[in-house]
Short mmCIF file of C-alpha atoms in Angstrom, two decimals:
data_model
loop_
_atom_site.label_atom_id
_atom_site.label_comp_id
_atom_site.label_asym_id
_atom_site.label_seq_id
_atom_site.Cartn_x
_atom_site.Cartn_y
_atom_site.Cartn_z
CA MET A 24 41.97 31.63 8.92
CA ALA A 25 44.25 31.38 12.20
CA ASP A 26 48.08 29.34 11.17
CA LEU A 27 47.62 25.88 11.30
CA ARG A 28 51.53 26.23 11.25
CA ALA A 29 52.79 25.82 14.04
CA ARG A 30 55.79 23.74 14.69
CA SER A 31 54.71 22.15 18.36
CA PRO A 32 52.18 19.80 18.80
CA ILE A 33 50.78 22.78 21.47
CA GLN A 34 50.71 25.55 19.13
CA LEU A 35 48.93 23.37 16.66
CA ILE A 36 46.39 22.19 18.91
CA THR A 37 46.07 26.11 19.83
CA ALA A 38 45.79 27.62 16.60
CA LEU A 39 42.96 24.36 15.46
CA ARG A 40 41.05 25.47 18.79
CA ASN A 41 41.19 29.37 17.55
CA TRP A 42 40.23 28.16 14.31
CA LEU A 43 37.44 26.47 14.77
CA THR A 44 35.96 29.47 17.71
CA GLN A 45 36.42 31.29 15.04
CA THR A 46 34.78 29.63 12.12
CA LEU A 47 32.23 28.89 13.86
CA GLU A 48 31.19 31.86 15.52
CA PRO A 49 28.38 33.73 14.78
CA GLN A 50 29.50 36.53 14.02
CA PRO A 51 28.73 38.21 10.21
CA HIS A 52 32.77 38.13 9.84
CA GLN A 53 32.77 34.43 10.03
CA ASP A 54 35.86 32.78 8.02
CA VAL A 55 33.76 31.78 4.80
CA ARG A 56 36.71 29.45 4.23
CA GLY A 57 36.81 27.89 7.96
CA PHE A 58 33.51 27.25 6.78
CA TRP A 59 33.51 25.37 4.30
CA LEU A 60 36.50 23.17 5.17
CA LEU A 61 33.68 22.25 7.81
CA VAL A 62 30.94 21.18 5.76
CA ALA A 63 33.44 19.46 3.70
CA ALA A 64 34.74 17.34 6.30
CA ILE A 65 31.70 16.76 7.67
CA VAL A 66 30.29 15.86 4.14
CA GLY A 67 33.60 13.69 4.04
CA LEU A 68 32.78 11.60 7.31
CA GLY A 69 29.02 11.72 6.32
CA ALA A 70 29.87 9.46 2.93
CA LEU A 71 32.55 7.68 4.37
CA LEU A 72 29.99 6.09 6.96
CA ARG A 73 27.72 5.16 5.03
CA PHE A 74 29.14 3.76 1.61
CA TRP A 75 31.35 2.12 4.78
CA ASP A 76 31.60 -2.27 4.10
CA LEU A 77 28.33 -1.42 2.02
CA ASN A 78 28.27 -5.83 0.60
CA GLY A 79 29.31 -6.96 4.09
CA THR A 80 26.15 -8.21 5.00
CA SER A 81 23.92 -9.60 2.25
CA LEU A 82 20.46 -8.78 0.72
CA TRP A 83 17.84 -9.21 2.66
CA MET A 84 14.17 -10.38 1.41
CA ASP A 85 12.42 -6.78 1.61
CA GLU A 86 15.79 -5.68 -0.58
CA ALA A 87 15.54 -8.88 -3.42
CA SER A 88 11.81 -7.95 -3.97
CA THR A 89 13.07 -4.71 -4.53
CA LEU A 90 15.49 -6.07 -6.74
CA GLY A 91 13.55 -8.26 -8.51
CA LEU A 92 10.71 -6.19 -9.30
CA ALA A 93 13.10 -2.92 -10.42
CA ARG A 94 14.75 -5.48 -13.10
CA LEU A 95 10.62 -5.57 -14.24
CA PRO A 96 10.32 -3.27 -17.76
CA LEU A 97 9.99 0.86 -17.04
CA HIS A 98 6.43 1.04 -17.59
CA VAL A 99 5.13 -2.05 -15.79
CA ILE A 100 7.20 -0.30 -12.57
CA ALA A 101 5.50 3.11 -13.17
CA PHE A 102 2.50 2.53 -14.29
CA ASN A 103 1.52 -1.18 -13.12
CA ASN A 104 1.17 -1.50 -8.80
CA ILE A 105 4.25 -3.44 -8.52
CA ASP A 106 3.77 -2.75 -4.38
CA ASN A 107 2.21 -1.42 -1.91
CA HIS A 108 5.13 0.73 -1.71
CA PRO A 109 4.96 3.71 -4.80
CA PRO A 110 7.42 3.52 -7.92
CA LEU A 111 10.52 5.27 -7.50
CA SER A 112 12.72 3.46 -5.16
CA PHE A 113 12.43 1.10 -7.76
CA VAL A 114 12.68 3.47 -10.61
CA ILE A 115 15.78 4.84 -8.72
CA GLN A 116 17.23 0.92 -8.32
CA HIS A 117 16.05 -0.34 -12.63
CA VAL A 118 17.87 2.68 -13.65
CA TRP A 119 21.19 1.50 -11.14
CA GLN A 120 21.15 -1.43 -12.35
CA LEU A 121 20.55 -1.28 -16.08
CA LEU A 122 24.76 0.82 -15.15
CA VAL A 123 25.68 -2.14 -12.36
CA PRO A 124 23.93 -5.18 -12.55
CA ASP A 125 25.71 -6.73 -10.16
CA SER A 126 23.70 -7.04 -6.83
CA ALA A 127 26.92 -6.62 -4.93
CA TYR A 128 26.60 -2.53 -5.30
CA ALA A 129 22.56 -2.30 -4.55
CA ARG A 130 22.89 -0.53 -1.84
CA VAL A 131 24.94 1.66 -3.48
CA PRO A 132 22.30 4.10 -4.84
CA ALA A 133 21.02 4.88 -0.95
CA ALA A 134 24.45 5.78 0.47
CA ALA A 135 24.62 8.43 -2.64
CA ILE A 136 20.99 9.65 -1.38
CA GLY A 137 21.70 9.14 2.49
CA THR A 138 25.01 12.23 1.81
CA VAL A 139 23.31 14.05 -0.37
CA THR A 140 20.33 13.96 2.49
CA LEU A 141 23.86 15.74 4.41
CA VAL A 142 24.91 17.69 2.05
CA VAL A 143 20.43 19.21 2.06
CA ILE A 144 20.40 19.38 5.87
CA ILE A 145 23.92 21.57 5.74
CA LEU A 146 22.73 24.06 2.93
CA MET A 147 18.93 24.01 4.29
CA LEU A 148 20.73 25.30 8.18
CA LYS A 149 22.49 27.52 6.67
CA ASP A 150 20.57 29.08 4.76
CA ILE A 151 17.24 29.80 6.95
CA VAL A 152 19.69 30.32 10.28
CA GLY A 153 23.48 30.40 9.12
CA GLN A 154 26.96 28.87 9.45
CA ARG A 155 27.20 27.89 13.09
CA ALA A 156 23.74 26.18 12.80
CA ALA A 157 24.62 24.65 9.61
CA ILE A 158 27.67 22.60 10.92
CA PHE A 159 26.38 21.50 14.73
CA CYS A 160 22.98 20.24 13.08
CA GLY A 161 24.92 18.55 10.35
CA LEU A 162 27.93 17.04 12.53
CA LEU A 163 25.13 15.32 14.41
CA PHE A 164 22.65 13.76 11.12
CA ALA A 165 26.01 12.96 9.26
CA VAL A 166 27.35 10.86 12.62
CA SER A 167 23.10 9.85 13.33
CA THR A 168 23.18 5.45 13.43
CA SER A 169 19.76 5.21 12.12
CA HIS A 170 20.16 6.91 8.98
CA VAL A 171 23.38 5.82 8.08
CA TYR A 172 21.97 2.06 8.45
CA PHE A 173 19.59 3.13 6.96
CA SER A 174 21.59 4.57 3.84
CA GLN A 175 22.79 0.96 3.62
CA GLU A 176 19.66 -0.98 2.34
CA ALA A 177 18.32 -0.18 -0.59
CA ARG A 178 14.78 0.53 -0.34
CA MET A 179 12.61 3.85 -0.31
CA TYR A 180 13.65 4.79 2.68
CA ALA A 181 17.11 6.83 2.01
CA PRO A 182 14.93 9.05 -1.09
CA LEU A 183 12.04 9.39 1.54
CA VAL A 184 13.64 10.71 4.02
CA LEU A 185 15.77 13.13 1.51
CA GLY A 186 12.13 14.55 -0.32
CA LEU A 187 11.55 15.38 3.62
CA CYS A 188 14.39 17.70 4.11
CA LEU A 189 14.26 18.95 0.43
CA ALA A 190 10.08 19.81 1.49
CA ILE A 191 10.91 21.59 4.48
CA TRP A 192 14.03 23.47 2.92
CA GLY A 193 10.83 24.68 0.54
CA SER A 194 8.35 25.26 3.29
CA LEU A 195 10.92 26.90 5.77
CA GLY A 196 12.22 28.85 2.48
CA HIS A 197 8.86 30.59 2.27
CA ALA A 198 7.60 31.15 5.37
CA ARG A 199 10.98 33.02 6.09
CA ALA A 200 9.85 35.42 3.28
CA GLY A 201 6.25 35.13 4.80
CA GLY A 202 4.74 32.39 2.14
CA GLN A 203 7.20 35.19 -0.99
CA GLY A 204 9.84 33.11 -0.80
CA GLY A 205 10.10 32.75 -4.88
CA TYR A 206 10.83 29.60 -7.39
CA VAL A 207 13.24 28.38 -6.02
CA TYR A 208 11.79 27.88 -3.03
CA TRP A 209 8.71 26.89 -4.62
CA SER A 210 10.89 24.05 -6.84
CA LEU A 211 12.69 22.58 -3.14
CA TYR A 212 8.90 22.49 -1.88
CA LEU A 213 7.52 19.84 -4.91
CA VAL A 214 10.50 18.18 -5.70
CA GLY A 215 10.99 17.21 -2.74
CA GLY A 216 8.00 16.87 -2.02
CA CYS A 217 6.90 14.68 -5.27
CA ILE A 218 10.49 12.74 -4.06
CA ALA A 219 9.56 11.39 -0.55
CA ILE A 220 5.05 10.51 -1.49
CA TYR A 221 6.76 8.58 -4.74
CA SER A 222 8.94 7.03 -1.99
CA GLN A 223 7.01 5.83 0.42
CA ILE A 224 3.76 6.32 1.99
CA LEU A 225 3.88 7.33 5.09
CA ALA A 226 5.10 10.55 3.54
CA LEU A 227 1.70 11.76 3.02
CA VAL A 228 1.89 12.32 6.82
CA GLY A 229 4.82 13.84 7.07
CA MET A 230 4.04 16.38 3.99
CA GLY A 231 0.82 16.33 5.63
CA LEU A 232 2.72 17.93 8.89
CA ILE A 233 5.22 19.56 7.36
CA ALA A 234 1.91 21.95 4.96
CA ALA A 235 0.02 21.95 8.43
CA ALA A 236 3.46 23.54 11.05
CA GLU A 237 3.90 26.31 7.92
CA CYS A 238 0.34 26.72 7.52
CA ALA A 239 -0.53 27.44 11.79
CA SER A 240 2.66 29.86 10.89
CA ALA A 241 1.09 31.79 8.44
CA PHE A 242 -1.24 33.22 11.43
CA PHE A 243 2.20 34.81 13.03
CA ALA A 244 2.89 36.86 10.19
CA GLN A 245 2.30 39.94 7.82
CA GLY A 246 -0.47 39.45 5.12
CA ARG A 247 -1.45 36.54 6.05
CA LEU A 248 -4.29 36.10 3.88
CA ALA A 249 -1.87 36.44 0.36
CA TYR A 250 0.44 33.75 2.91
CA LEU A 251 -2.05 31.66 2.49
CA ARG A 252 -2.71 32.19 -0.68
CA GLY A 253 0.39 30.46 -2.31
CA TRP A 254 0.12 27.88 0.69
CA PHE A 255 -2.55 26.67 -0.55
CA LEU A 256 -1.43 26.79 -4.11
CA ARG A 257 2.06 25.31 -3.24
CA ASN A 258 -0.25 22.34 -2.18
CA ALA A 259 -2.57 21.95 -4.88
CA LEU A 260 -0.56 21.62 -6.96
CA LEU A 261 1.89 19.39 -5.20
CA GLY A 262 -1.26 17.56 -4.94
CA ILE A 263 -1.63 17.46 -8.78
CA LEU A 264 2.00 16.11 -8.94
CA ALA A 265 1.54 13.49 -6.64
CA LEU A 266 -2.63 12.60 -8.34
CA PRO A 267 -1.09 9.83 -9.96
CA TRP A 268 -0.06 7.77 -7.17
CA LEU A 269 -2.87 8.77 -5.03
CA LEU A 270 -5.60 7.00 -6.91
CA SER A 271 -3.57 3.85 -6.39
CA ILE A 272 -3.30 4.09 -2.79
CA PRO A 273 -5.98 1.56 -2.86
CA SER A 274 -5.03 -0.70 -4.09
CA ALA A 275 -2.20 -0.62 -3.30
CA THR A 276 -3.16 -0.70 0.90
CA GLU A 277 -4.84 -4.00 0.00
CA THR A 278 -1.56 -5.43 -1.37
CA PHE A 279 -0.24 -5.78 2.42
CA PRO A 280 -2.12 -7.61 5.28
CA GLY A 281 -0.13 -5.25 7.12
CA ILE A 282 2.59 -7.30 9.73
CA PHE A 283 2.61 -9.77 12.00
CA ALA A 284 2.77 -7.81 15.21
CA ASP A 285 0.13 -6.50 17.48
CA HIS A 286 2.88 -3.42 19.26
CA GLY A 287 2.40 -2.07 22.63
CA PHE A 288 3.44 1.58 23.63
CA ARG A 289 6.11 0.33 25.79
CA GLU A 290 7.18 -1.61 22.11
CA PHE A 291 6.42 2.08 20.25
CA LEU A 292 8.98 3.64 23.05
CA TRP A 293 11.69 1.42 22.51
CA MET A 294 11.87 1.77 17.96
CA TYR A 295 11.27 5.50 19.04
CA GLY A 296 14.95 5.46 20.97
CA ASN A 297 16.12 2.55 18.51
CA VAL A 298 16.24 5.43 16.02
CA SER A 299 16.98 8.54 17.51
CA GLY A 300 19.07 7.52 19.37
CA PHE A 301 22.63 6.18 19.92
CA PRO A 302 21.36 2.54 18.86
CA GLY A 303 24.83 1.46 18.83
CA LEU A 304 25.95 1.36 22.64
CA GLY A 305 23.43 -1.52 22.69
CA ASN A 306 23.39 -2.63 26.92
CA ILE A 307 26.60 -1.30 27.97
CA GLY A 308 24.68 0.36 31.01
CA PRO A 309 22.91 3.74 32.01
CA ILE A 310 25.53 5.68 30.13
CA VAL A 311 23.90 5.46 27.34
CA LYS A 312 20.50 6.45 28.39
CA LEU A 313 21.92 9.95 29.79
CA PHE A 314 23.43 10.73 27.06
CA GLU A 315 20.39 9.67 24.81
CA LEU A 316 18.15 11.94 27.70
CA SER A 317 20.96 14.88 26.65
CA LEU A 318 19.91 15.32 23.17
CA TYR A 319 15.87 14.76 23.91
CA ILE A 320 16.68 17.85 25.86
CA ALA A 321 17.97 19.75 23.36
CA CYS A 322 16.16 18.98 20.98
CA ALA A 323 13.17 20.12 22.85
CA GLY A 324 15.48 23.17 23.61
CA GLY A 325 15.70 23.33 20.53
CA ILE A 326 12.42 23.57 19.31
CA ALA A 327 11.67 25.98 22.48
CA ALA A 328 14.30 28.25 20.78
CA ALA A 329 13.70 28.00 17.62
CA TRP A 330 10.31 30.28 18.62
CA SER A 331 11.65 31.60 21.10
CA ASP A 332 13.87 33.39 18.49
CA GLY A 333 10.73 33.82 15.60
CA ARG A 334 11.61 31.53 13.96
CA ARG A 335 7.49 30.23 14.47
CA ALA A 336 8.30 27.50 10.96
CA LEU A 337 11.39 26.12 12.26
CA SER A 338 10.10 25.33 15.88
CA LEU A 339 6.25 23.77 14.81
CA THR A 340 7.94 22.29 11.56
CA LEU A 341 9.99 20.33 14.27
CA GLY A 342 7.96 19.56 16.86
CA ALA A 343 5.43 17.49 14.06
CA LEU A 344 8.43 15.07 13.16
CA VAL A 345 9.82 14.26 16.26
CA LEU A 346 6.18 13.99 18.23
CA VAL A 347 3.07 14.54 16.24
CA TYR A 348 4.52 12.36 13.30
CA PRO A 349 5.61 9.16 15.34
CA LEU A 350 1.97 9.30 17.97
CA SER A 351 -0.05 9.76 13.33
CA VAL A 352 1.99 6.51 12.96
CA PHE A 353 1.19 4.76 16.16
CA ALA A 354 -2.32 5.90 15.34
CA ILE A 355 -2.30 4.14 12.25
CA ASP A 356 -0.68 0.60 13.59
CA PHE A 357 -3.98 1.07 15.64
CA LEU A 358 -5.99 0.38 12.17
CA ARG A 359 -3.44 -2.14 9.97
CA PRO A 360 0.52 -2.98 11.95
CA ILE A 361 2.16 -1.63 10.13
CA ILE A 362 5.16 -0.21 12.76
CA SER A 363 9.05 -1.69 12.33
CA ASN A 364 11.52 1.02 13.70
CA ARG A 365 12.13 1.77 9.67
CA VAL A 366 8.91 3.94 9.50
CA LEU A 367 9.55 6.38 12.13
CA LEU A 368 12.94 7.16 10.34
CA PRO A 369 11.37 10.97 9.56
CA VAL A 370 11.21 11.57 13.34
CA VAL A 371 15.38 11.65 12.70
CA ILE A 372 15.57 15.52 10.54
CA GLY A 373 13.64 16.59 14.00
CA VAL A 374 15.77 15.77 16.75
CA THR A 375 18.95 16.34 14.47
CA VAL A 376 18.08 20.09 13.35
CA ALA A 377 16.85 20.74 16.78
CA ALA A 378 19.67 19.04 19.23
CA GLY A 379 22.33 21.35 17.08
CA TYR A 380 20.16 24.67 17.24
CA LEU A 381 19.86 24.85 20.50
CA LEU A 382 23.58 24.17 20.88
CA SER A 383 24.67 26.62 17.95
CA ARG A 384 23.01 29.38 20.19
CA ILE A 385 24.70 28.89 23.84
CA SER A 386 26.38 31.50 24.08
CA SER A 387 29.44 30.12 25.58
CA ARG A 388 31.77 28.90 22.57
CA ARG A 389 33.83 26.34 24.78
CA ILE A 390 30.32 25.29 26.86
CA GLY A 391 29.42 24.65 22.51
CA ALA A 392 31.61 23.26 21.64
CA SER A 393 31.74 20.85 24.11
CA ALA A 394 28.45 20.29 23.94
CA ILE A 395 28.25 19.42 20.04
CA GLY A 396 31.31 17.43 20.71
CA THR A 397 30.08 14.95 22.95
CA LEU A 398 27.26 14.12 21.94
CA GLY A 399 28.66 13.90 17.79
CA LEU A 400 31.98 11.61 19.53
CA THR A 401 28.63 9.43 20.71
CA GLY A 402 27.05 9.65 18.03
CA LEU A 403 29.95 8.49 16.30
CA PHE A 404 30.72 5.68 18.29
CA SER A 405 27.55 4.18 18.41
CA THR A 406 28.04 4.40 14.23
CA ALA A 407 31.17 2.73 14.69
CA VAL A 408 29.72 0.19 16.68
CA GLU A 409 27.26 -0.80 14.64
CA LEU A 410 29.16 -1.34 11.81
CA ARG A 411 31.53 -3.51 12.72
CA HIS A 412 28.49 -5.68 13.69
CA HIS A 413 26.70 -4.80 10.88
CA ILE A 414 23.73 -7.02 10.79
CA LYS A 415 20.32 -6.87 8.39
CA PRO A 416 17.36 -9.04 9.94
CA GLU A 417 18.01 -11.67 8.05
CA ASP A 418 21.64 -13.16 7.23
CA TYR A 419 22.22 -15.59 4.41
CA ARG A 420 25.28 -15.12 3.43
CA ALA A 421 26.28 -16.75 6.90
CA ALA A 422 23.58 -19.57 5.97
CA PHE A 423 25.16 -20.78 3.23
CA ALA A 424 28.30 -20.89 5.10
CA ILE A 425 27.31 -22.47 7.87
CA ALA A 426 25.23 -25.38 5.50
CA ALA A 427 28.87 -25.30 2.58
CA ALA A 428 31.18 -25.97 5.97
CA GLU A 429 29.09 -28.91 7.55
CA GLY A 430 28.91 -30.92 3.80
CA PHE A 431 25.47 -29.65 2.60
CA SER A 432 26.44 -26.97 -0.05
CA LEU A 433 24.92 -29.04 -2.74
CA ALA A 434 21.32 -29.26 -0.75
CA PRO A 435 18.70 -27.35 -2.47
CA VAL A 436 17.15 -24.64 0.12
CA ILE A 437 13.62 -24.36 1.38
CA THR A 438 12.49 -21.10 2.38
CA CYS A 439 8.86 -20.60 3.73
CA LEU A 440 8.91 -16.37 1.85
CA ASP A 441 8.96 -15.72 -1.38
CA PHE A 442 11.07 -13.09 -0.98
CA GLY A 443 13.11 -15.28 1.17
CA ALA A 444 13.65 -17.06 -1.98
CA ALA A 445 13.78 -14.26 -4.09
CA ALA A 446 17.11 -12.93 -1.49
CA ALA A 447 18.41 -16.61 -0.85
CA HIS A 448 18.85 -17.05 -4.73
CA GLU A 449 20.51 -13.59 -4.72
CA THR A 450 22.70 -14.57 -2.32
CA ASN A 451 23.17 -17.52 -4.04
CA ALA A 452 22.38 -18.06 -7.69
CA SER A 453 24.37 -21.30 -8.15
CA ALA A 454 21.47 -23.29 -5.30
CA ARG A 455 18.27 -24.98 -6.48
CA ILE A 456 15.82 -22.41 -4.09
CA LEU A 457 12.71 -23.82 -3.71
CA TYR A 458 9.16 -21.80 -2.01
CA HIS A 459 6.97 -23.58 -0.24
CA ARG A 460 3.53 -22.17 -0.90
CA TYR A 461 -0.15 -23.13 0.31
CA GLY A 462 0.71 -26.42 0.58
CA GLU A 463 2.52 -27.46 -3.32
CA THR A 464 6.63 -26.15 -3.18
CA MET A 465 7.69 -23.36 -5.90
CA LEU A 466 10.94 -23.81 -8.14
CA TYR A 467 12.42 -20.32 -7.84
CA PRO A 468 11.67 -18.67 -11.04
CA GLY A 469 13.39 -16.28 -11.03
CA PRO A 470 11.68 -13.06 -14.29
CA GLU A 471 8.93 -14.85 -14.59
CA TYR A 472 7.76 -14.49 -10.86
CA TRP A 473 8.07 -10.84 -10.51
CA HIS A 474 6.08 -10.56 -13.59
CA ALA A 475 3.36 -12.61 -11.49
CA ALA A 476 3.36 -10.01 -9.33
CA SER A 477 3.46 -7.21 -11.33
CA GLN A 478 0.80 -7.72 -12.68
CA SER A 479 -1.51 -8.14 -10.08
CA MET A 480 -0.08 -7.61 -6.88
CA LYS A 481 -3.61 -7.95 -4.86
CA VAL A 482 -4.65 -10.90 -7.40
CA PHE A 483 -0.84 -12.88 -6.91
CA ARG A 484 -0.80 -12.07 -3.04
CA ALA A 485 -4.26 -13.15 -2.46
CA SER A 486 -4.52 -16.57 -5.40
CA SER A 487 -3.30 -19.89 -3.95
CA ALA A 488 -0.07 -21.15 -5.56
CA THR A 489 -2.13 -23.45 -8.01
CA GLU A 490 -3.66 -19.92 -9.55
CA ILE A 491 -0.42 -18.81 -9.79
CA ASP A 492 1.03 -21.58 -12.18
CA ALA A 493 -2.29 -21.42 -13.52
CA TYR A 494 -1.12 -17.89 -14.56
CA LEU A 495 2.12 -18.06 -15.73
CA GLY A 496 1.43 -21.29 -18.12
CA GLY A 497 2.66 -23.99 -15.75
CA GLY A 498 5.60 -25.80 -14.86
CA LEU A 499 6.84 -23.54 -12.28
CA LEU A 500 5.50 -25.86 -9.33
CA PHE A 501 5.86 -29.42 -8.00
CA LYS A 502 2.71 -30.57 -7.24
CA GLY A 503 3.20 -33.36 -5.18
CA GLY A 504 5.22 -30.91 -3.58
CA LEU A 505 8.28 -30.72 -0.79
CA SER A 506 8.21 -35.18 -1.45
CA GLU A 507 8.48 -34.90 -5.59
CA ALA A 508 10.27 -31.81 -5.21
CA LEU A 509 12.91 -33.96 -3.47
CA ALA A 510 13.10 -36.64 -5.41
CA GLY A 511 16.40 -38.27 -5.77
CA ASP A 512 17.98 -35.76 -3.20
CA LYS A 513 19.46 -36.95 0.08
CA ILE A 514 20.20 -34.18 2.13
CA ALA A 515 18.13 -30.94 2.10
CA ALA A 516 18.84 -26.73 4.40
CA PHE A 517 15.56 -25.12 5.28
CA ILE A 518 16.10 -21.58 5.74
CA ARG A 519 13.85 -20.26 8.63
CA LEU A 520 12.24 -16.98 8.45
CA PRO A 521 9.92 -14.67 10.26
CA CYS A 522 7.33 -16.74 8.68
CA GLU A 523 3.89 -18.13 10.60
CA GLU A 524 4.38 -20.95 12.73
CA SER A 525 2.03 -23.19 11.36
CA VAL A 526 4.41 -22.60 7.99
CA GLU A 527 7.68 -24.31 9.66
CA LYS A 528 5.30 -26.47 11.39
CA ARG A 529 4.09 -27.69 8.06
CA ILE A 530 6.75 -28.16 6.04
CA SER A 531 9.36 -30.10 9.42
CA GLU A 532 5.83 -32.53 8.87
CA GLU A 533 6.32 -32.83 5.47
CA LEU A 534 9.77 -33.56 5.76
CA ALA A 535 9.87 -35.59 6.89
CA LEU A 536 6.80 -37.89 5.61
CA ALA A 537 8.97 -37.15 2.66
CA GLY A 538 11.77 -39.44 4.45
CA PHE A 539 14.04 -36.52 6.09
CA ASN A 540 15.58 -35.97 9.32
CA SER A 541 16.74 -33.23 11.06
CA VAL A 542 20.58 -33.35 12.08
CA LYS A 543 21.03 -29.76 12.92
CA ASP A 544 19.39 -26.39 13.92
CA VAL A 545 21.72 -23.72 13.80
CA ARG A 546 20.09 -20.42 15.01
CA VAL A 547 22.71 -17.85 12.59
CA LEU A 548 23.39 -14.80 14.44
CA GLY A 549 25.48 -12.08 12.40
CA ARG A 550 26.98 -9.69 15.52
CA SER A 551 26.84 -10.65 19.17
CA ALA A 552 23.97 -11.54 20.85
CA ASP A 553 24.78 -8.55 23.83
CA PHE A 554 23.97 -5.43 21.31
CA VAL A 555 20.91 -5.16 20.17
CA ILE A 556 20.90 -2.47 17.29
CA PHE A 557 17.82 -2.22 15.29
CA GLU A 558 16.70 -5.54 14.78
CA THR A 559 16.68 -9.04 15.96
CA PRO A 560 18.57 -11.49 13.38
CA SER A 561 15.83 -14.04 13.02
CA THR A 562 17.36 -16.76 10.42
CA GLN A 563 17.18 -20.31 11.47
CA LEU A 564 18.97 -23.30 9.52
CA SER A 565 17.60 -26.76 9.63
CA LEU A 566 19.88 -29.00 7.90
CA TYR A 567 18.42 -32.47 7.25
CA VAL A 568 19.41 -35.82 6.07
CA ARG A 569 17.13 -38.49 4.19
CA ARG A 570 17.12 -41.86 6.01
CA GLU A 571 18.37 -44.98 4.75
CA ASP A 572 15.19 -47.48 4.78
#
């Protein structure tokens, strides 16, 4: 190892450069200690970014739904088809809440899983390719803005990516050994596949592509029939392990009507770049496009380089994640609108690994170090900007703060979405939250609401508010709607979310009929409007005062 005990700054910089060069030199005599020091530094950086100010923003409605459903009994979560998503993320959150009930720490499991995924990426590349590729790919993944963003969200996307990475490691290990990878790679593939499939429904697309890529690579291997037999057995066993969820998919998907938007190809491309590129740089000019173009060129070059190096399975897997997976999701979107940028998160695995692989092959150490340093610093800057502005789709904390500043801290809060009511309740448990549904008003009832939801999401989603009230035994609805619900109140607050326009209009009309006038409308912004990072803030706050008759 180079002597870092230099006496002057110039000597220190020179010694550090020599040490990094020696550590990243793709030779058998690599400095093992130096490699693990670099790994520790990269993992430390990745963990710092993922755990940074986890509670800096309020929970948004999807996170609140995760917490609410996770508070149900474990057997209900695991076996009762409580959501259109598989149960693993709810089980993780359930166990975590038993240890740490405070919702302020609800994002810790996702951040921890995101950090573990970074470790898996590094170890996978070290095992399959080598130390230099492990460092380069690990650095790009560590500073990936989208992976950091979704590692700070109490949802299922961090476990999804972890599961896919483990499955890819197992698949590539078998491919390298000609299908005779042994029990370690079998375990990685099966465990990773189960984690992914039981985390998010689109993991079926990802796992299908990973399996197809390995199958295609088998035709370039010797003893392909034996290879394919092993491949078939692994995937058959994975199918058996995933069977409980696979059988529930038809009823689970019926609980999800699709998002209320149709996306064109242009918007799809924006989402792709938003997830795989440097979204934190926002609209600062053409230089952003130049850096992103460089990343995508390196990605394409890495896929081609892996093929030319004889790593067929690696090349095919990366190509499937970078290109085929997003196009498959876009095709599914025609059948049922599902696209949001978060469902494209697996693309990050392909882009970072492919780009890092190419840069690690550059023979000139200075050029390679400069290239990875440039892309790494660009990713770090993008992520730092995102962490500074720290925005989620809704900002209930800011809405409550604005209401309090206007003298509306004791006002009942009306929402037009059930999950929005849940998020408002998680943000301010002392507030009186009213959820308006089908022309009637429901007090946000806490555990009873999620219990009703868990009995049959299909029936629950399709039912009217009256049927929900009857199912729960009564007591949750104001039969007179907002007029009766707000009897005796002189002020009210309406947190507007991305509801249907007709619903917002109906609530505004009912407030007017109940004798309330709107006195202030505020668009709640959690960050500068000059940046567009993942989500456009949708929270708006309307304050009402009862008319004096």
